[in-house]
CSV table of C-alpha atoms in Angstrom, one decimal:
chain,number,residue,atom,x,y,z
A,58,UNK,CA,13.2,16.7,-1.6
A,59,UNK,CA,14.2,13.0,-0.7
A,60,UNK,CA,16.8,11.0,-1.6
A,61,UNK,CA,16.8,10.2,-5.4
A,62,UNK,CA,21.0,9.5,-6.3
A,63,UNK,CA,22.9,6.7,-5.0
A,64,UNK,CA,26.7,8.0,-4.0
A,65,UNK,CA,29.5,6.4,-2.2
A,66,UNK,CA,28.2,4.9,1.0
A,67,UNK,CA,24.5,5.8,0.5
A,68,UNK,CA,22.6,3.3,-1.2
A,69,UNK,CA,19.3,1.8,-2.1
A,70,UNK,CA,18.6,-1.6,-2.4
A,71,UNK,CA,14.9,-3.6,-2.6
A,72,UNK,CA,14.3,-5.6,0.2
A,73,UNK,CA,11.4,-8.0,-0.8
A,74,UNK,CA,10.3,-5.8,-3.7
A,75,UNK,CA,10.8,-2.5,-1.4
A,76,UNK,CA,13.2,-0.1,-1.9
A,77,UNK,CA,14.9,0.8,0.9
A,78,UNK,CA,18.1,3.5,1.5
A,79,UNK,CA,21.0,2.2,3.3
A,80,UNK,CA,24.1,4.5,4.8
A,81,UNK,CA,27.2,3.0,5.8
A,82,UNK,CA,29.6,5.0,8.5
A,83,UNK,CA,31.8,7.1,6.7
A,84,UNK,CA,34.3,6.3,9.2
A,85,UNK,CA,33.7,2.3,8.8
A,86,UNK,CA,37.0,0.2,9.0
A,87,UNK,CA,38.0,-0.8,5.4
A,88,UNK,CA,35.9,2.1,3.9
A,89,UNK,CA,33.1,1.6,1.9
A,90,UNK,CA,33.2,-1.3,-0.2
A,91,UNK,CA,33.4,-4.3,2.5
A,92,UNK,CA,30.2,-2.6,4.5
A,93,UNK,CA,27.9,-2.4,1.8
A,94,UNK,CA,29.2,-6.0,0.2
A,95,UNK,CA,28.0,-7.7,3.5
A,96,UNK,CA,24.9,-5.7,3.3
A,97,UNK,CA,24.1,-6.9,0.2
A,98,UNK,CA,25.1,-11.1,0.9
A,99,UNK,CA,22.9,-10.6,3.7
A,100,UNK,CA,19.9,-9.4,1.4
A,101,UNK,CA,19.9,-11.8,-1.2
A,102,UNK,CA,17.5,-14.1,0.3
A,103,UNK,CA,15.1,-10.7,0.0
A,104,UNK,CA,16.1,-10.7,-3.5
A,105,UNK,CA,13.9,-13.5,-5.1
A,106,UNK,CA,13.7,-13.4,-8.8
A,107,UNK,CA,10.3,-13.5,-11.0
A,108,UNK,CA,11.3,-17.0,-12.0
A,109,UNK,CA,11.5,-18.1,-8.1
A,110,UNK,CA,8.1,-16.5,-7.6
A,111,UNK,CA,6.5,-18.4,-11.0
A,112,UNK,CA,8.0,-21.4,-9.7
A,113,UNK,CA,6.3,-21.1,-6.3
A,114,UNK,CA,3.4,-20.8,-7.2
A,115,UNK,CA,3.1,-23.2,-9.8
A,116,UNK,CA,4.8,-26.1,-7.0
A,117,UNK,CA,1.7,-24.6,-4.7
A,118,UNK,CA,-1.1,-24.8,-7.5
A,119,UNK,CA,-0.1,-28.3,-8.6
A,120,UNK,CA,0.0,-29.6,-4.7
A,121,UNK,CA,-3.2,-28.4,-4.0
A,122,UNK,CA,-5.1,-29.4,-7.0
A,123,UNK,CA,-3.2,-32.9,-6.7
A,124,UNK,CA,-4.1,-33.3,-2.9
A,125,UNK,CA,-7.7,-31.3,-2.7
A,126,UNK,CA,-8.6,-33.1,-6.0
A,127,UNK,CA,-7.4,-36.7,-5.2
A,128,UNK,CA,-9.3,-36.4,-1.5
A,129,UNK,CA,-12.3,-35.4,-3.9
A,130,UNK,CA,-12.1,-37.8,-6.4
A,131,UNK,CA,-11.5,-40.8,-4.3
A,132,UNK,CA,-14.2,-39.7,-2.3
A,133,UNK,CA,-17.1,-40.5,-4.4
A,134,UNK,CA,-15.9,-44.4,-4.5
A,135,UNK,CA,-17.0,-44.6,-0.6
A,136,UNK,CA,-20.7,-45.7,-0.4
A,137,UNK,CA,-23.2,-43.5,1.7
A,138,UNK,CA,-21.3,-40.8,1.4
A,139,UNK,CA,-23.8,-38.7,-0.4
A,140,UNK,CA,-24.7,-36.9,2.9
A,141,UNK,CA,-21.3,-35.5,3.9
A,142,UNK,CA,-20.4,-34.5,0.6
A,143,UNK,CA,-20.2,-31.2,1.6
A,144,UNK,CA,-18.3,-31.3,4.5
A,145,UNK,CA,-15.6,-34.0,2.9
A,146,UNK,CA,-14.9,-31.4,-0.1
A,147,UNK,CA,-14.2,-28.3,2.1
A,148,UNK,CA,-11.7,-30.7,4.1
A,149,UNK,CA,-10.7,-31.7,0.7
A,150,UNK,CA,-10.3,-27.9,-0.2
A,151,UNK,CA,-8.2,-27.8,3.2
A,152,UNK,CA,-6.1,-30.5,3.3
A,153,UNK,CA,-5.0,-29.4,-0.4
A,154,UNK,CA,-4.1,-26.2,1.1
A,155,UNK,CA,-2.3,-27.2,4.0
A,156,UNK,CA,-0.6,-30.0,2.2
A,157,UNK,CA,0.6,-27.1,-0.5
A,158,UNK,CA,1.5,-24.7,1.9
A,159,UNK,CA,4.0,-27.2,3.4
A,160,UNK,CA,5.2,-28.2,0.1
A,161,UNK,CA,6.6,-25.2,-1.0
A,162,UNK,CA,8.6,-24.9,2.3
A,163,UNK,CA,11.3,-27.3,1.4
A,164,UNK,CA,11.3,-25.4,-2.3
A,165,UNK,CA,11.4,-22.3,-1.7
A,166,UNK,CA,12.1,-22.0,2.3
A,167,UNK,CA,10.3,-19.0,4.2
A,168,UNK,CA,11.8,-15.9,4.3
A,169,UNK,CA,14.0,-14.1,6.3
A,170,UNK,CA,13.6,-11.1,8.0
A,171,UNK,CA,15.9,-8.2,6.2
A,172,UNK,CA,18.7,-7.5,8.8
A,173,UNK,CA,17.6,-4.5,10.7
A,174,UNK,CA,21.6,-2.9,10.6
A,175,UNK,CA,24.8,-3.8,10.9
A,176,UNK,CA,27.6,-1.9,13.2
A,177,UNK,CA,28.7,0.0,10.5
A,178,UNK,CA,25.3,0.2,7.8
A,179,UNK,CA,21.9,1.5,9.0
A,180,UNK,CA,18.9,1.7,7.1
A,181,UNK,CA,17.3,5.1,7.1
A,182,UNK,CA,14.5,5.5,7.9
A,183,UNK,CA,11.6,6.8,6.0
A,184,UNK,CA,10.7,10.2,7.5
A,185,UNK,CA,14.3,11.3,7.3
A,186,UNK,CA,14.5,9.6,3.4
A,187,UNK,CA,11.6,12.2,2.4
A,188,UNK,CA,13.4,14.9,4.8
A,189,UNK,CA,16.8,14.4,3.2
A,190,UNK,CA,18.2,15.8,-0.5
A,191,UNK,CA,21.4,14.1,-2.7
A,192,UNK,CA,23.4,17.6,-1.6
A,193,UNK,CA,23.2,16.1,2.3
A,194,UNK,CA,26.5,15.7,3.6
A,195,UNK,CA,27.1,11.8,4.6
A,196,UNK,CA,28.5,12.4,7.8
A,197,UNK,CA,25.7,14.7,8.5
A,198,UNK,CA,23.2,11.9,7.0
A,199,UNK,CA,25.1,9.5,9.4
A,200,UNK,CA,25.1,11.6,12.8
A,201,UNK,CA,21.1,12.1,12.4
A,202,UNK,CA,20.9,8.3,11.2
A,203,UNK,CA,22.6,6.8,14.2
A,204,UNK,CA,21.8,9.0,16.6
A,205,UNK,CA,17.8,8.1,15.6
A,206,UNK,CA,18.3,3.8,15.6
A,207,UNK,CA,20.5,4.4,19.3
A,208,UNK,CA,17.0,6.0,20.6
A,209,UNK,CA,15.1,3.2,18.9
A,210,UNK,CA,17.3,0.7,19.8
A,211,UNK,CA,16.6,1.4,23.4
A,212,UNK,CA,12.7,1.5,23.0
A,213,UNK,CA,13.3,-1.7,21.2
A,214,UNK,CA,14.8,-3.3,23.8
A,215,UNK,CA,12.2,-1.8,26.7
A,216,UNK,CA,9.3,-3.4,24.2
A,217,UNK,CA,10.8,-6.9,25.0
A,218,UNK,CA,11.8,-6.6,28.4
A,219,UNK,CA,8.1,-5.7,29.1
A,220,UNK,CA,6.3,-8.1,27.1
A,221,UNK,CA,8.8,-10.8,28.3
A,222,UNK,CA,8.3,-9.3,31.8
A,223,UNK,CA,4.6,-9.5,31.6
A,224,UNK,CA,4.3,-12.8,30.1
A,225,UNK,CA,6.5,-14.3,33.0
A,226,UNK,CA,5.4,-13.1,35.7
A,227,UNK,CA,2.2,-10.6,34.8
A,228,UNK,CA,0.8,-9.0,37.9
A,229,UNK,CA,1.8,-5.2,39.1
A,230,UNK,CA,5.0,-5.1,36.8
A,231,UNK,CA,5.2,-1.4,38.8
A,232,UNK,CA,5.6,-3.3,42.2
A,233,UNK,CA,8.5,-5.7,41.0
A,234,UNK,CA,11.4,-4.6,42.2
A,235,UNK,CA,13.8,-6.0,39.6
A,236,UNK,CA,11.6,-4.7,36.8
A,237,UNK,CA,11.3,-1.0,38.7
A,238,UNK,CA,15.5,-0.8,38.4
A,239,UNK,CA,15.6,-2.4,34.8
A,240,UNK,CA,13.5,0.1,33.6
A,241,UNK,CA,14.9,2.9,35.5
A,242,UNK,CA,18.2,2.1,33.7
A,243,UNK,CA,16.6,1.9,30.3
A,244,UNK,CA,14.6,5.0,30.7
A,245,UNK,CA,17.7,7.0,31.8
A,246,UNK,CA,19.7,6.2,28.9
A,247,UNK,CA,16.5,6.4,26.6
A,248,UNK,CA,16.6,10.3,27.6
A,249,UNK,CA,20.2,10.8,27.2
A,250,UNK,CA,19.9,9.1,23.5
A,251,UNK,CA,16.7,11.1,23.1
A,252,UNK,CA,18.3,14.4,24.3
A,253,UNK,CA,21.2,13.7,21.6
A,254,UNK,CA,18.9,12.6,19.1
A,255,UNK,CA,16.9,16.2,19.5
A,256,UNK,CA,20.1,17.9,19.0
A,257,UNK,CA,21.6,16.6,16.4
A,258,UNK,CA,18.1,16.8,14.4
A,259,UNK,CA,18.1,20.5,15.7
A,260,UNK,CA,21.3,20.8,14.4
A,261,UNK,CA,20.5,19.5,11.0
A,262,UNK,CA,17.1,21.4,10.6
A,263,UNK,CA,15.0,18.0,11.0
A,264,UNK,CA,11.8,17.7,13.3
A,265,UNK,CA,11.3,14.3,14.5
A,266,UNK,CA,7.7,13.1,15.1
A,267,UNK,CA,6.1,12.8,18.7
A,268,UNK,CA,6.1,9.3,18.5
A,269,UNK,CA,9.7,8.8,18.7
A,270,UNK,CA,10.3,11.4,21.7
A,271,UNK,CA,7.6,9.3,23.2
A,272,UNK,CA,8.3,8.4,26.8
A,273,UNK,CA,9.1,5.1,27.8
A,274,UNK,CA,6.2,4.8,30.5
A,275,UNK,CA,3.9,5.4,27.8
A,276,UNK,CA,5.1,1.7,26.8
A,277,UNK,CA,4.5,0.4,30.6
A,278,UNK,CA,0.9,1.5,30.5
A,279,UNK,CA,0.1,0.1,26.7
A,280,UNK,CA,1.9,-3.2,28.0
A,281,UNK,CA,0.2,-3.1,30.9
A,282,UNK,CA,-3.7,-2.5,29.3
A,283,UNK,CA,-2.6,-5.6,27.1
A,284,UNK,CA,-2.8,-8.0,30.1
């Protein structure tokens, strides 16, 4: 049964309409409160409100129909130009798009990308939100948790040494020696993190899926096919 009852240091929050579950360490400095306060100023730009939303869209619809249509409009005072016609109201259609698009940017900025963790709050992931039940222990929640985003954060940072690698420099990444010992020092910490990882899941009664006990090389050949 997955996790349905929000408790002291185990929350769910919507991130950009989603609801996500959050845990903060149950050891974290200052306890509870101060973790999950900074988690949630740091969401707020996820956190847009129906009004923002109407508001939007109603700055993008007026934009376009003001730029597109005016193109349009002013277009049919030009002589001779019955036989582009066409081809000036798709630009029209375009450039009222474009021109909207940009509008709304100074409105209602782009937004961020939800903060992926903080030292002491992780997000928990999806597989072990279904795994999990509201009688889970949190430091049990929170050894499984962190002992998971230390094995991704290591794949994570392999995925953009190689791309960065490959980019830079392409060629035989396998026949660089500076590559060959960065990625001998990632992969051995990878399987201690990974052998932990198994453990603790062991431990707790969780399987974890192939894809995360996948081996780092399986990365060097799916960046290397990208070249």
């Amino acid at each position: 049964m997955p996790l349905t009852v929000e408790r002291d240091g185990i929350v769910r929050v919507e991130v950009f309409k989603k609801p996500l579950w959050y845990i903060v360490d149950p050891e974290a400095e200052g306890g509870f409160d101060p973790a999950l306060k900074s988690l949630l100023q740091s969401l707020k730009p996820t956190q847009r409100s129906e009004w923002q939303f109407i508001a939007r869209v109603t700055v993008f619809l007026v934009v376009w129909l003001l730029v597109g249509g005016g193109i349009a409009y002013f277009s049919n005072t030009v002589q001779g130009i019955e036989a582009w016609r066409g081809s000036v109201y798709g630009g029209a259609i375009i450039a009222g798009l474009l021109a909207a698009w940009l509008a709304i940017i100074p409105v209602f900025p782009l937004r961020p990308e939800a903060p992926r963790h903080f030292d002491s709050v992780r997000l928990i992931p999806h597989d072990i939100v279904k795994w999990a039940d509201d009688s889970i222990a949190e430091d049990r929640l929170w050894s499984l948790v962190e002992a998971r985003h230390r094995l991704d954060d290591v794949r994570h940072l392999a995925i953009v040494v190689l791309e960065d690698w490959s980019f830079e420099y392409g060629g035989d990444l396998q026949l660089d020696a500076a590559h060959t010992l960065v990625m001998k020092t990632l992969t051995r910490e990878f399987n201690e993190r990974r052998t932990h990882y198994v453990r603790v899941a062991k431990e707790f009664g969780f399987v974890p899926s192939g894809v995360e006990l996948s081996d780092l090389s399986e990365l060097e050949t799916w960046t290397s096919s990208e070249r």
